[in-house]
């Protein structure tokens, strides 16, 4: 049985806080096991909407060492299975129980993302494409900011394709993002109609996602509307077209 613990005088409030290492946000619905020094399971606790867990006092003995270990986490997160020790102490002057409060961070699961810039007519790789991939709120479309620092969250900012026309992000945390081209390669121009591609990386995404951004002499067209339009052998292909300068 999993118990959701209430805040009242009979609990040790906010013993631990669960945070997203990428966004700084609190993580609800993480399940922890609380065990005593002999390894006996005392109860399971679940973090609330603020990412906090509280423990009932009646399971403690003064000065004893206990551990809490994460056993379940929301599906976009890697499980943090490291046991954390704490000592529960009773102050006879204040008649209060205390324990060190600890922030525990979880990392998001990741996928590889490759941005590839090529000429649509020749297939030649294009170096020098500058782009940004920002994390956005999937409901509002607004760029997300780190809950702890207040800084905007980017997967990459002002990244540049190399001599192979590529930029590789080996471990892109799961989430919703917007791809925006900042500068076209030399000899090409950006199109104002190309506003960017919104995509989500989740557990259904393939291990590798390739964005193939092609430049043509015609019009700018976003060829796909979702990431996993074409998936072959665990690779998703996404194509975006820009126009080439008229004098080229």
mmCIF file of C-alpha atoms in Angstrom, residues 7 12-17 52-55 101-102:
data_model
loop_
_atom_site.group_PDB
_atom_site.id
_atom_site.type_symbol
_atom_site.label_atom_id
_atom_site.label_comp_id
_atom_site.label_asym_id
_atom_site.label_seq_id
_atom_site.Cartn_x
_atom_site.Cartn_y
_atom_site.Cartn_z
ATOM 1 C CA UNK A 7 0.755 17.743 6.843
ATOM 2 C CA UNK A 12 8.060 15.263 10.095
ATOM 3 C CA UNK A 13 7.276 17.824 7.372
ATOM 4 C CA UNK A 14 9.191 18.193 4.138
ATOM 5 C CA UNK A 15 11.860 15.667 5.000
ATOM 6 C CA UNK A 16 12.876 15.528 1.351
ATOM 7 C CA UNK A 17 12.254 17.577 -1.765
ATOM 8 C CA UNK A 52 7.888 17.215 -0.963
ATOM 9 C CA UNK A 53 7.428 14.171 1.258
ATOM 10 C CA UNK A 54 6.547 14.110 4.950
ATOM 11 C CA UNK A 55 6.950 11.164 7.305
ATOM 12 C CA UNK A 101 16.235 18.035 5.040
ATOM 13 C CA UNK A 102 17.641 16.872 1.724
#
